[in-house]
Amino acid sequence: MSSFRRKQNRFPFETGFSNLYGKNFIKVILFMILLTAWLVSPSLSAGAASDFRQDSGDIVVVIDPGHGGSNEGTKENGFCEKEMTLVTALALYERLSQYEGVTVYLTRVEDTKLSLAQRAAFAKAVEADFLFSIHYNASENHELFGSEVWVPLEAPYNAYGYQFGCTLLPRLRDKGLFIRGIKTRRNDKGTDYYGIIRESVALDIPAVIIEHCHVDEVRDYPFCDSPEKQQAFGYEDADAIACFLGLSSESLGIDYSSGPDDPFLQEVYALDTGKVVASTLIDTTAPEICSVERAAEDYEGLQATIQVTAADYDSPLMYYEYSLDGGASYSPRQPWPGSDVLTGEYQDVFQVTLDIPEGIIPRIRIRAYNQYEATSESNILDGYGVFRRPQEMDPLVGPESVEALGTAVNPESAGASGSSEVHGWLGAHEGTEPEEDSGQPMRIQDFLLVSLLAAAVLVALTLMVQILQAAKKRRNRYKRKR
Ligand SMILES: [Zn+2]
């Protein structure tokens, strides 16, 4: 009991929670005993699919804080997943328990290691109608961001998971998170890849994995970087579960018993759960169309606007990356404009303005990702000039510039000066028509030419004067001799 109290201090909750937590602790102990008894008894065969929403009596929900003990889960960026999942799950438990007609259990309330089979078996032992496994994500290359829900492959569990995902994910989107969708994943044997889903479904328990966000991506970790924010995810989960199960809470003043107001959710809840939802199945084919064209350039403002056209006939486009070096390296992932993986919509044509580093000639390319990480690369946009801010050195603005130009009158140094070299090279490179910024370097060249001509005229005049004077002296001398 003492360690239990310590934990409570570590994760302070609202008043009233300690009672719930205490009750739960006893329940967990009781059902651990039941679970042990169940585990040693012969395995029960999975019955017909349970329609959990038509059960009489309390609906039984099991919350599974992912990982625990030596299984720490994701460890990135100072985050430890097994701790985060527990904080979120405890908050979820506390809030969901405030709804009527639901009994909530946790697979663990401490930092203990449980196998996936043990978690599913526990859910079976408490006659769970649904299991929600709580997780936080990270990607190998630290590039992904957003929230997703993993659901079973098989009907009707698949549709149940989909219905729940459609309830939760828009709430997370409202918080500002990017939505990665509701998906299935298959292992080599053709069954569910994720053990908690596989083991639960084998026991006739619908189960989903909630991957709240990516702890290793800058756009996501501000959503989970404190216990309060991790609790906030738990409250969001609880309300989504309550909505999904049609629960109501007098103390919270929430009533979902007459179903959702949202027409999209109404449609989703009316789905034929006997069928697998097509959009949850993996799309292995790459986006069919991915091309880019130039829209506008601002060479001095260091920006290029491009138009992207892309399409995938099987699954929505979700991210894009852009390359400035022809595809050798790519930008961080960008959310695909208008991407809504829940409705399958995305913008198939959009313009984007890219910042171009000063002094480079970009070779722009786009890589499109569909919802299942299949990618296509676009054509390469060649033919740009160098993007460069306006030069300080301007002969027409003041004496300083003229002085500076004095050193450049030498043809060699004029040839080596940045802008004239650049524009000369540009013309040779791709035959690009002179862009709007070509005025200034031309002014420098004109000035040099005029200066040279003036100098030449001056020299010529001086020479002529000297020749005339010499001739005059010679004539005078000749006259005197005569
Ligand atoms: Zn995890």
Tab-separated table of C-alpha atoms in Angstrom, residues 163-474:
chain	number	residue	atom	x	y	z
A	163	GLN	CA	-15.961	3.454	-35.195
A	164	PHE	CA	-13.980	4.238	-32.086
A	165	GLY	CA	-11.108	5.726	-34.099
A	166	CYS	CA	-13.545	8.012	-35.895
A	167	THR	CA	-14.781	9.146	-32.487
A	168	LEU	CA	-11.383	9.853	-30.949
A	169	LEU	CA	-9.233	11.180	-33.766
A	170	PRO	CA	-11.295	14.288	-34.645
A	171	ARG	CA	-11.020	15.252	-30.966
A	172	LEU	CA	-7.248	14.982	-31.186
A	173	ARG	CA	-7.310	16.965	-34.405
A	174	ASP	CA	-9.234	19.683	-32.543
A	175	LYS	CA	-6.319	19.799	-30.078
A	176	GLY	CA	-4.065	20.563	-33.044
A	177	LEU	CA	-2.671	17.122	-33.767
A	178	PHE	CA	-2.225	15.692	-37.243
A	179	ILE	CA	-4.314	12.600	-37.948
A	180	ARG	CA	-2.561	9.549	-39.363
A	181	GLY	CA	-5.652	7.423	-39.545
A	182	ILE	CA	-7.259	4.171	-38.466
A	183	LYS	CA	-5.266	1.245	-39.749
A	184	THR	CA	-4.617	-2.465	-39.606
A	185	ARG	CA	-1.246	-4.168	-39.745
A	186	ARG	CA	-0.673	-7.748	-40.789
A	187	ASN	CA	2.169	-10.028	-39.683
A	188	ASP	CA	3.879	-12.761	-41.741
A	189	LYS	CA	1.188	-15.251	-40.755
A	190	GLY	CA	-1.541	-12.945	-42.041
A	191	THR	CA	-2.929	-12.207	-38.599
A	192	ASP	CA	-2.815	-8.991	-36.595
A	193	TYR	CA	0.745	-7.725	-36.217
A	194	TYR	CA	0.194	-6.063	-32.850
A	195	GLY	CA	0.130	-8.629	-30.060
A	196	ILE	CA	-2.387	-6.909	-27.802
A	197	ILE	CA	-4.903	-6.789	-30.675
A	198	ARG	CA	-4.136	-10.354	-31.793
A	199	GLU	CA	-4.353	-11.795	-28.272
A	200	SER	CA	-7.544	-9.883	-27.414
A	201	VAL	CA	-9.356	-10.802	-30.621
A	202	ALA	CA	-8.369	-14.427	-30.079
A	203	LEU	CA	-10.376	-14.154	-26.842
A	204	ASP	CA	-13.292	-12.439	-28.586
A	205	ILE	CA	-12.486	-9.012	-27.173
A	206	PRO	CA	-12.431	-6.022	-29.522
A	207	ALA	CA	-9.215	-4.091	-28.946
A	208	VAL	CA	-7.523	-1.006	-30.314
A	209	ILE	CA	-4.157	0.651	-29.836
A	210	ILE	CA	-4.199	4.415	-29.396
A	211	GLU	CA	-0.906	5.992	-30.463
A	212	HIS	CA	-1.466	9.458	-29.095
A	213	CYS	CA	1.446	11.282	-30.694
A	214	HIS	CA	5.135	11.058	-31.550
A	215	VAL	CA	7.401	11.971	-28.654
A	216	ASP	CA	10.419	12.476	-30.924
A	217	GLU	CA	8.982	15.033	-33.333
A	218	VAL	CA	8.967	18.757	-32.701
A	219	ARG	CA	5.384	19.223	-33.897
A	220	ASP	CA	4.086	16.549	-31.517
A	221	TYR	CA	6.003	16.643	-28.276
A	222	PRO	CA	4.507	19.951	-27.113
A	223	PHE	CA	1.278	17.924	-26.769
A	224	CYS	CA	2.750	15.424	-24.304
A	225	ASP	CA	5.670	17.070	-22.522
A	226	SER	CA	4.124	17.257	-19.049
A	227	PRO	CA	2.062	14.914	-16.851
A	228	GLU	CA	-0.838	17.378	-17.183
A	229	LYS	CA	-0.792	17.063	-20.959
A	230	GLN	CA	-0.524	13.290	-20.732
A	231	GLN	CA	-3.574	13.367	-18.441
A	232	ALA	CA	-5.395	15.588	-20.921
A	233	PHE	CA	-5.011	12.802	-23.491
A	234	GLY	CA	-6.591	10.431	-20.964
A	235	TYR	CA	-9.611	12.723	-20.500
A	236	GLU	CA	-10.006	13.011	-24.270
A	237	ASP	CA	-9.834	9.214	-24.603
A	238	ALA	CA	-12.433	8.820	-21.834
A	239	ASP	CA	-14.946	11.144	-23.479
A	240	ALA	CA	-14.405	9.481	-26.842
A	241	ILE	CA	-14.967	6.042	-25.313
A	242	ALA	CA	-18.090	7.343	-23.561
A	243	CYS	CA	-19.426	8.759	-26.821
A	244	PHE	CA	-18.608	5.541	-28.643
A	245	LEU	CA	-20.402	3.461	-26.004
A	246	GLY	CA	-23.331	5.889	-25.698
A	247	LEU	CA	-22.704	6.651	-22.018
A	248	SER	CA	-23.747	9.622	-19.948
A	249	SER	CA	-22.459	11.244	-16.791
A	250	GLU	CA	-24.533	13.298	-14.417
A	251	SER	CA	-21.481	14.600	-12.563
A	252	LEU	CA	-19.800	15.711	-15.793
A	253	GLY	CA	-23.060	16.938	-17.330
A	254	ILE	CA	-22.463	14.900	-20.489
A	255	ASP	CA	-25.040	12.729	-22.223
A	256	TYR	CA	-24.095	10.612	-25.226
A	257	SER	CA	-27.013	8.204	-24.796
A	258	SER	CA	-28.916	9.487	-27.829
A	259	GLY	CA	-25.909	9.108	-30.105
A	260	PRO	CA	-23.600	11.628	-31.727
A	261	ASP	CA	-24.762	14.931	-33.239
A	262	ASP	CA	-22.067	14.820	-35.887
A	263	PRO	CA	-23.503	13.495	-39.196
A	264	PHE	CA	-20.171	11.887	-40.071
A	265	LEU	CA	-20.169	9.918	-36.822
A	266	GLN	CA	-23.824	8.982	-37.263
A	267	GLU	CA	-22.919	7.489	-40.601
A	268	VAL	CA	-19.924	5.679	-39.130
A	269	TYR	CA	-21.998	4.246	-36.283
A	270	ALA	CA	-24.539	2.946	-38.800
A	271	LEU	CA	-21.858	0.955	-40.671
A	272	ASP	CA	-22.374	-2.725	-41.322
A	273	THR	CA	-19.928	-4.128	-38.770
A	274	GLY	CA	-20.003	-7.469	-40.548
A	275	LYS	CA	-17.696	-6.017	-43.167
A	276	VAL	CA	-14.093	-4.900	-42.892
A	277	VAL	CA	-13.666	-1.158	-43.490
A	278	ALA	CA	-11.662	-0.890	-46.715
A	279	SER	CA	-9.744	2.238	-45.693
A	280	THR	CA	-8.215	0.369	-42.741
A	281	LEU	CA	-6.437	-2.050	-45.087
A	282	ILE	CA	-2.895	-1.349	-46.225
A	283	ASP	CA	-2.267	0.235	-49.617
A	284	THR	CA	1.091	-0.977	-50.880
A	285	THR	CA	0.991	0.782	-54.249
A	286	ALA	CA	2.700	4.131	-54.566
A	287	PRO	CA	0.790	7.325	-55.384
A	288	GLU	CA	-0.045	7.123	-59.086
A	289	ILE	CA	0.578	10.782	-59.907
A	290	CYS	CA	3.212	13.128	-58.509
A	291	SER	CA	4.472	16.100	-60.491
A	292	VAL	CA	5.662	19.656	-59.924
A	293	GLU	CA	5.810	22.771	-62.035
A	294	ARG	CA	7.143	26.247	-61.495
A	295	ALA	CA	4.605	28.861	-60.425
A	296	ALA	CA	6.648	31.919	-59.425
A	297	GLU	CA	10.107	32.906	-58.260
A	298	ASP	CA	11.340	35.732	-56.092
A	299	TYR	CA	15.100	35.515	-56.502
A	300	GLU	CA	15.881	38.432	-54.212
A	301	GLY	CA	13.273	37.367	-51.646
A	302	LEU	CA	14.775	33.845	-51.677
A	303	GLN	CA	11.473	32.130	-52.398
A	304	ALA	CA	10.168	29.812	-55.087
A	305	THR	CA	6.496	28.952	-55.472
A	306	ILE	CA	5.738	25.605	-57.050
A	307	GLN	CA	2.563	23.820	-57.996
A	308	VAL	CA	2.189	20.202	-56.937
A	309	THR	CA	-0.194	17.798	-58.650
A	310	ALA	CA	-0.557	14.354	-57.109
A	311	ALA	CA	-3.030	11.539	-56.649
A	312	ASP	CA	-3.326	8.106	-55.138
A	313	TYR	CA	-6.354	6.091	-56.183
A	314	ASP	CA	-6.311	3.786	-53.150
A	315	SER	CA	-5.509	5.830	-50.075
A	316	PRO	CA	-5.283	9.515	-49.225
A	317	LEU	CA	-2.009	11.407	-49.486
A	318	MET	CA	-0.747	12.330	-46.063
A	319	TYR	CA	2.708	13.904	-46.131
A	320	TYR	CA	5.074	15.442	-48.624
A	321	GLU	CA	8.714	16.391	-48.535
A	322	TYR	CA	10.580	18.697	-50.868
A	323	SER	CA	14.120	18.496	-52.116
A	324	LEU	CA	16.220	21.433	-53.308
A	325	ASP	CA	18.996	19.208	-54.661
A	326	GLY	CA	17.135	17.005	-57.104
A	327	GLY	CA	16.178	14.381	-54.524
A	328	ALA	CA	19.554	13.756	-52.858
A	329	SER	CA	18.187	15.115	-49.586
A	330	TYR	CA	14.691	16.029	-48.459
A	331	SER	CA	13.046	18.478	-46.077
A	332	PRO	CA	11.286	17.293	-42.918
A	333	ARG	CA	7.827	15.859	-43.573
A	334	GLN	CA	5.061	18.344	-44.236
A	335	PRO	CA	1.370	17.620	-43.737
A	336	TRP	CA	-0.337	17.150	-47.088
A	337	PRO	CA	-2.689	20.118	-47.627
A	338	GLY	CA	-6.317	19.267	-47.028
A	339	SER	CA	-5.457	15.720	-45.973
A	340	ASP	CA	-8.301	14.104	-44.063
A	341	VAL	CA	-7.583	10.409	-43.776
A	342	LEU	CA	-10.947	9.841	-42.088
A	343	THR	CA	-12.931	10.992	-45.101
A	344	GLY	CA	-10.205	10.063	-47.585
A	345	GLU	CA	-9.966	13.622	-48.881
A	346	TYR	CA	-6.844	15.570	-49.800
A	347	GLN	CA	-5.951	18.408	-52.150
A	348	ASP	CA	-4.721	16.957	-55.441
A	349	VAL	CA	-3.354	20.311	-56.650
A	350	PHE	CA	-1.747	22.882	-54.407
A	351	GLN	CA	0.835	25.622	-54.493
A	352	VAL	CA	3.537	26.008	-51.913
A	353	THR	CA	6.203	28.666	-51.490
A	354	LEU	CA	9.571	27.299	-50.483
A	355	ASP	CA	12.381	29.221	-48.832
A	356	ILE	CA	15.529	28.878	-50.876
A	357	PRO	CA	18.900	29.287	-49.132
A	358	GLU	CA	20.912	32.188	-50.506
A	359	GLY	CA	23.418	31.449	-53.226
A	360	ILE	CA	22.077	28.135	-54.464
A	361	ILE	CA	20.494	27.067	-57.721
A	362	PRO	CA	17.688	24.775	-56.578
A	363	ARG	CA	16.637	21.592	-58.340
A	364	ILE	CA	13.210	21.167	-56.782
A	365	ARG	CA	11.586	17.783	-56.385
A	366	ILE	CA	8.625	16.524	-54.334
A	367	ARG	CA	8.070	13.202	-52.646
A	368	ALA	CA	4.456	12.270	-51.850
A	369	TYR	CA	3.498	9.787	-49.110
A	370	ASN	CA	0.182	8.041	-48.948
A	371	GLN	CA	-1.459	6.987	-45.691
A	372	TYR	CA	0.562	3.774	-45.686
A	373	GLU	CA	3.983	5.299	-46.319
A	374	ALA	CA	4.141	4.305	-49.987
A	375	THR	CA	5.911	7.099	-51.875
A	376	SER	CA	6.342	8.598	-55.321
A	377	GLU	CA	8.894	11.177	-56.421
A	378	SER	CA	8.056	13.949	-58.844
A	379	ASN	CA	9.963	15.279	-61.833
A	380	ILE	CA	12.855	17.634	-61.033
A	381	LEU	CA	12.402	21.354	-61.621
A	382	ASP	CA	15.600	22.602	-63.252
A	383	GLY	CA	16.329	25.931	-64.831
A	384	TYR	CA	16.371	28.175	-61.831
A	385	GLY	CA	18.995	30.875	-61.351
A	386	VAL	CA	20.803	31.658	-58.145
A	387	PHE	CA	18.640	33.011	-55.378
A	388	ARG	CA	20.417	35.992	-53.856
A	389	ARG	CA	19.422	38.992	-51.792
A	390	PRO	CA	19.986	42.440	-53.366
A	391	GLN	CA	23.731	43.276	-53.365
A	392	GLU	CA	24.979	46.021	-51.048
A	393	MET	CA	27.155	47.377	-53.857
A	394	ASP	CA	24.997	49.618	-56.021
A	395	PRO	CA	26.795	52.192	-58.234
A	396	LEU	CA	23.788	54.454	-58.497
A	397	VAL	CA	23.149	55.123	-54.842
A	398	GLY	CA	26.222	56.847	-53.429
A	399	PRO	CA	29.931	57.606	-53.388
A	400	GLU	CA	30.787	54.487	-51.377
A	401	SER	CA	29.506	52.281	-54.141
A	402	VAL	CA	31.348	54.248	-56.769
A	403	GLU	CA	34.559	53.892	-54.768
A	404	ALA	CA	33.975	50.186	-54.447
A	405	LEU	CA	33.396	50.021	-58.142
A	406	GLY	CA	36.734	51.720	-58.752
A	407	THR	CA	38.461	48.482	-57.854
A	408	ALA	CA	36.151	46.564	-60.130
A	409	VAL	CA	36.944	48.645	-63.223
A	410	ASN	CA	39.796	46.266	-63.767
A	411	PRO	CA	38.250	43.787	-66.216
A	412	GLU	CA	39.569	40.802	-64.267
A	413	SER	CA	37.931	41.758	-60.988
A	414	ALA	CA	34.765	42.786	-62.792
A	415	GLY	CA	34.618	39.322	-64.304
A	416	ALA	CA	35.052	37.708	-60.902
A	417	SER	CA	32.386	39.801	-59.173
A	418	GLY	CA	29.480	37.669	-57.996
A	419	SER	CA	26.570	39.055	-59.878
A	420	SER	CA	28.047	39.344	-63.338
A	421	GLU	CA	29.497	35.854	-63.115
A	422	VAL	CA	26.199	34.473	-61.894
A	423	HIS	CA	24.129	36.019	-64.610
A	424	GLY	CA	26.602	35.141	-67.306
A	425	TRP	CA	26.562	31.514	-66.086
A	426	LEU	CA	22.838	31.520	-65.766
A	427	GLY	CA	22.329	32.425	-69.365
A	428	ALA	CA	24.606	29.628	-70.455
A	429	HIS	CA	23.098	27.109	-68.089
A	430	GLU	CA	19.543	26.645	-69.186
A	431	GLY	CA	18.736	29.524	-71.482
A	432	THR	CA	16.523	30.911	-68.806
A	433	GLU	CA	14.823	34.074	-69.852
A	434	PRO	CA	16.180	37.090	-67.936
A	435	GLU	CA	14.275	37.247	-64.696
A	436	GLU	CA	12.871	40.339	-63.111
A	437	ASP	CA	15.932	40.800	-60.924
A	438	SER	CA	18.376	41.115	-63.837
A	439	GLY	CA	18.221	44.942	-63.820
A	440	GLN	CA	20.787	45.665	-61.180
A	441	PRO	CA	23.737	43.613	-62.437
A	442	MET	CA	23.132	45.051	-65.917
A	443	ARG	CA	23.365	48.539	-64.460
A	444	ILE	CA	26.806	47.669	-63.057
A	445	GLN	CA	27.954	46.447	-66.436
A	446	ASP	CA	26.599	49.542	-68.163
A	447	PHE	CA	28.359	51.739	-65.663
A	448	LEU	CA	31.655	49.949	-66.216
A	449	LEU	CA	31.275	50.326	-69.958
A	450	VAL	CA	30.453	54.022	-69.742
A	451	SER	CA	33.388	54.564	-67.366
A	452	LEU	CA	35.763	52.770	-69.680
A	453	LEU	CA	34.518	54.752	-72.682
A	454	ALA	CA	34.823	58.016	-70.758
A	455	ALA	CA	38.350	57.101	-69.687
A	456	ALA	CA	39.240	56.182	-73.249
A	457	VAL	CA	37.840	59.464	-74.569
A	458	LEU	CA	39.733	61.363	-71.869
A	459	VAL	CA	42.981	59.583	-72.697
A	460	ALA	CA	42.419	60.209	-76.399
A	461	LEU	CA	41.709	63.905	-75.789
A	462	THR	CA	44.807	64.271	-73.597
A	463	LEU	CA	46.931	62.539	-76.220
A	464	MET	CA	45.534	64.780	-78.965
A	465	VAL	CA	46.215	67.907	-76.901
A	466	GLN	CA	49.770	66.712	-76.198
A	467	ILE	CA	50.362	65.908	-79.910
A	468	LEU	CA	49.034	69.296	-80.940
A	469	GLN	CA	51.182	71.079	-78.329
A	470	ALA	CA	54.300	69.121	-79.380
A	471	ALA	CA	53.641	69.972	-83.025
A	472	LYS	CA	53.234	73.647	-82.126
A	473	LYS	CA	56.557	73.630	-80.164
A	474	ARG	CA	58.303	71.934	-83.090
